[in-house]
PDB file of C-alpha atoms in Angstrom:
ATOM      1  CA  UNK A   4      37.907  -9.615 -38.139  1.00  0.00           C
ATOM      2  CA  UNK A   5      38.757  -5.888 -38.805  1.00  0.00           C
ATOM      3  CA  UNK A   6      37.094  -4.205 -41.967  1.00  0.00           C
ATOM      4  CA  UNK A   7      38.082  -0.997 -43.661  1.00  0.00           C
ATOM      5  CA  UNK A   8      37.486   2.859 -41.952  1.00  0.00           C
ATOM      6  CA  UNK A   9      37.214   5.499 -43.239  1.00  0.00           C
ATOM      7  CA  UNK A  10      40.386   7.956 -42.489  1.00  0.00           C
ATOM      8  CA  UNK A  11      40.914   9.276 -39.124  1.00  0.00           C
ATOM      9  CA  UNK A  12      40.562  12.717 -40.580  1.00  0.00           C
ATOM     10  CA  UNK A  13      37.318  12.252 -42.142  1.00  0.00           C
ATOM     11  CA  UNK A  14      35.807  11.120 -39.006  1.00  0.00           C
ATOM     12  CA  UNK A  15      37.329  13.601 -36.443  1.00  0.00           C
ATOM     13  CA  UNK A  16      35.530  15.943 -39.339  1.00  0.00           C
ATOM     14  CA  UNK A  17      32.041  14.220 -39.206  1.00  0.00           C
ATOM     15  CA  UNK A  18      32.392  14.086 -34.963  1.00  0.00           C
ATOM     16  CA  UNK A  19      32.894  17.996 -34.995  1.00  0.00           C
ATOM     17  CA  UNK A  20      30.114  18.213 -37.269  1.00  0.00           C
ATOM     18  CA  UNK A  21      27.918  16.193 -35.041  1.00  0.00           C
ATOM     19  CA  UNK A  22      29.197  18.076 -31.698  1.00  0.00           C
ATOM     20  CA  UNK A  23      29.128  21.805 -33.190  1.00  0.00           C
ATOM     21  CA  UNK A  24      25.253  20.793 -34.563  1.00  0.00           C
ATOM     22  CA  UNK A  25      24.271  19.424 -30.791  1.00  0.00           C
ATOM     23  CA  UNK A  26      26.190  22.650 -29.005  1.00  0.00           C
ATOM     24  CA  UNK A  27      24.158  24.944 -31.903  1.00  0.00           C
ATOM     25  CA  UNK A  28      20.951  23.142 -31.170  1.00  0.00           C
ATOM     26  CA  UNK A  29      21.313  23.220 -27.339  1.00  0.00           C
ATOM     27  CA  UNK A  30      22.142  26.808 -27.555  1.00  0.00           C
ATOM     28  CA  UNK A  31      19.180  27.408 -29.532  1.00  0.00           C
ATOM     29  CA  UNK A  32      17.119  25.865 -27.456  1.00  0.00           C
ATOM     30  CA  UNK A  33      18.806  27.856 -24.210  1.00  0.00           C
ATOM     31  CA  UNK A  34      17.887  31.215 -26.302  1.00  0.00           C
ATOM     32  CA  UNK A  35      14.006  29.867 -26.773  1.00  0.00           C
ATOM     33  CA  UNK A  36      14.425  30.120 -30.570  1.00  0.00           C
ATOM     34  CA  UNK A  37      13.796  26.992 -33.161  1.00  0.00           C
ATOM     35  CA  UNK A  38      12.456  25.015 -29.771  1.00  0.00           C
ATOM     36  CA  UNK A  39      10.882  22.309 -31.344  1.00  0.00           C
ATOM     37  CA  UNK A  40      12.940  22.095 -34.488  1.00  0.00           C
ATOM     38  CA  UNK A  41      16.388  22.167 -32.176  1.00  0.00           C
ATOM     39  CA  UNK A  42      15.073  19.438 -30.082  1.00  0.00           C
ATOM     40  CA  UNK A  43      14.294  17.100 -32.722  1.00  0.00           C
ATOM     41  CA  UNK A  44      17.645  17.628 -34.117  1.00  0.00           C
ATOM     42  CA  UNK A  45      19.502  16.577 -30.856  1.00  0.00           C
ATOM     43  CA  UNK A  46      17.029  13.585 -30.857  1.00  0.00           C
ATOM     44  CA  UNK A  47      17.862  12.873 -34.695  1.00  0.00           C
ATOM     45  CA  UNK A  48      21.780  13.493 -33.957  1.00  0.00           C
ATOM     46  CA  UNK A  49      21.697  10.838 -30.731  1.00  0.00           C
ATOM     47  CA  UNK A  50      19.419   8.246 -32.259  1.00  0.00           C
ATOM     48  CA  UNK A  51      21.087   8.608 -35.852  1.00  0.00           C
ATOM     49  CA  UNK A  52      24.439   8.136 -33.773  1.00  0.00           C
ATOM     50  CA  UNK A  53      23.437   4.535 -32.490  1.00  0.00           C
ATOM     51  CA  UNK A  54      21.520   3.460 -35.339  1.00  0.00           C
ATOM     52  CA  UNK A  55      24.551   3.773 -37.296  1.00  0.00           C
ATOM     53  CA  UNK A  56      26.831   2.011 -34.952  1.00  0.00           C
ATOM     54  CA  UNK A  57      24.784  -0.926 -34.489  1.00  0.00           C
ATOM     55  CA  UNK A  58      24.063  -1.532 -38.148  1.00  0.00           C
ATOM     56  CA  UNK A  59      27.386  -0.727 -38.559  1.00  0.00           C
ATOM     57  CA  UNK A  60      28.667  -3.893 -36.592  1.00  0.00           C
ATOM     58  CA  UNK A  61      27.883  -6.352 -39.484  1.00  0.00           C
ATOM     59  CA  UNK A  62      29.062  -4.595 -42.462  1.00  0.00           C
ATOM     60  CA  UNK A  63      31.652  -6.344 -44.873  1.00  0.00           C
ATOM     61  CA  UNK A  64      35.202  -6.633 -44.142  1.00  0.00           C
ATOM     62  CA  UNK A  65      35.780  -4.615 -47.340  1.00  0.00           C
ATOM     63  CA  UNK A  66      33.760  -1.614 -47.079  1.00  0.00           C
ATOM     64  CA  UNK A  67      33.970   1.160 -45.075  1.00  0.00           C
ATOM     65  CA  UNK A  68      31.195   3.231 -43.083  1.00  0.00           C
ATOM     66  CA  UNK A  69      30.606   5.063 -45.818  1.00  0.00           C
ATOM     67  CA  UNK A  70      30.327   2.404 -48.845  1.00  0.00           C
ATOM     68  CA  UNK A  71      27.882   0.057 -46.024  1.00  0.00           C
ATOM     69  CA  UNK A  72      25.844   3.280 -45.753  1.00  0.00           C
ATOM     70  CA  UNK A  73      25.174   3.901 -49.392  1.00  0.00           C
ATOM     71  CA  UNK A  74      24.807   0.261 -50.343  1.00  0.00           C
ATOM     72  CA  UNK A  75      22.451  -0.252 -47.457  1.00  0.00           C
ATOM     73  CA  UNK A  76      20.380   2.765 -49.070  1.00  0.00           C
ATOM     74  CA  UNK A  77      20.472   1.561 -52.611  1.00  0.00           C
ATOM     75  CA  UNK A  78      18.960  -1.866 -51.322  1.00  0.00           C
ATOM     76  CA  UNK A  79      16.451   0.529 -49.664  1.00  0.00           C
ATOM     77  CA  UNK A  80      17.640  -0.753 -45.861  1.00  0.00           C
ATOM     78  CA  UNK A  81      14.962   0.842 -43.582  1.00  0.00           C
ATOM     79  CA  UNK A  82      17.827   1.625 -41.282  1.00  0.00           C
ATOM     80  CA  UNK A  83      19.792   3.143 -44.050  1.00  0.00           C
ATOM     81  CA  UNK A  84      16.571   5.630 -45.562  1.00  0.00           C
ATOM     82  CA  UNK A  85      15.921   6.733 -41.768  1.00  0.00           C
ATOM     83  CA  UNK A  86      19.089   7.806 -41.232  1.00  0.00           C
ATOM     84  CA  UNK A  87      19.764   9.731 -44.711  1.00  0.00           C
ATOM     85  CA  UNK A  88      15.924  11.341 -44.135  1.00  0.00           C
ATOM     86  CA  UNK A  89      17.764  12.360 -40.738  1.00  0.00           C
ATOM     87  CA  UNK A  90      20.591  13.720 -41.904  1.00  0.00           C
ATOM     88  CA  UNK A  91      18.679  15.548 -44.699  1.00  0.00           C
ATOM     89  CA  UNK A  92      16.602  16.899 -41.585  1.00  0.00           C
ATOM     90  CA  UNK A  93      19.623  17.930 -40.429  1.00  0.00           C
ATOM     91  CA  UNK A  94      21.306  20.356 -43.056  1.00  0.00           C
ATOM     92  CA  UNK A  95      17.368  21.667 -43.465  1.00  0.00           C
ATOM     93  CA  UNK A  96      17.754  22.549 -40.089  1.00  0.00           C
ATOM     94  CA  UNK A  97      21.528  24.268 -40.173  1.00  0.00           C
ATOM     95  CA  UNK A  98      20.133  26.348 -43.537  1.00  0.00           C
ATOM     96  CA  UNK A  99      17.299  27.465 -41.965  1.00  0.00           C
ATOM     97  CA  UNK A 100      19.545  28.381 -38.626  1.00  0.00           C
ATOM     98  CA  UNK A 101      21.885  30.630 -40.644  1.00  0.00           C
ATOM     99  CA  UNK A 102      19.172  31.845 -42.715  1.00  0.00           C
ATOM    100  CA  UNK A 103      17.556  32.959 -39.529  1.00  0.00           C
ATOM    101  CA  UNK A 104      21.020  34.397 -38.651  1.00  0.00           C
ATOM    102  CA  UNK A 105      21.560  36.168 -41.485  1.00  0.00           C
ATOM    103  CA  UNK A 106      18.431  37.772 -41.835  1.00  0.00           C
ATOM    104  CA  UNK A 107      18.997  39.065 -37.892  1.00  0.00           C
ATOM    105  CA  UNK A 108      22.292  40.543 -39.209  1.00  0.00           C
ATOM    106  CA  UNK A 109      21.369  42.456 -42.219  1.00  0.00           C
ATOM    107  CA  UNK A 110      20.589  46.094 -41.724  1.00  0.00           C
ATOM    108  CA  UNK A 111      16.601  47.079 -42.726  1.00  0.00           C
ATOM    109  CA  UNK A 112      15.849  47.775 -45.718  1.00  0.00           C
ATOM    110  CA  UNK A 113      13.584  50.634 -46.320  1.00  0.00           C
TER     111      UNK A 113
END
């Protein structure tokens, strides 16, 4: 019993994603800035990892990750709203990252 996936592409994409975001949260944590904040987001990435797999598993043969995902969410799946809350989490935290980034760039202003 084999159901749909999504292309190979689109996941080798989302895996860098999820391995650049652990290296950049590691790192952050390594250079004491964003301590707190770059933990939880290794914790979200890990636990947001397996949560998806397992409820993954039982999807239906004709929907991929992706279409399981959003269904599960618009049936308000507590699995489903805990991992979209994560990922929002997530892109908060890479915005505020390069914001902090940016800001350490740009020349003073006076």
């Amino acid at each position: 019993m084999y159901g749909e996936n999504l292309p190979a592409w689109i996941l080798a994409f989302y895996y860098l994603i999820v391995l650049t975001t652990f290296v950049m949260a590691f790192a952050c944590i390594i250079k004491r800035r964003m301590i707190i904040a770059s933990a939880i987001t290794i914790v979200l990435l890990l636990v947001i990892q397996i949560i998806s797999i397992l409820y993954g598993i039982d999807r239906a043969s004709n929907h991929n990750e992706l279409d399981h995902f959003l269904l599960s969410l618009s049936q308000r799946e507590t699995w489903s709203i805990f991992v979209g809350a994560g990922c929002l989490y997530i892109v908060l935290w890479w915005i505020i990252l390069l914001r902090k980034k940016q800001e350490n760039r740009s020349p003073v202003q006076n």
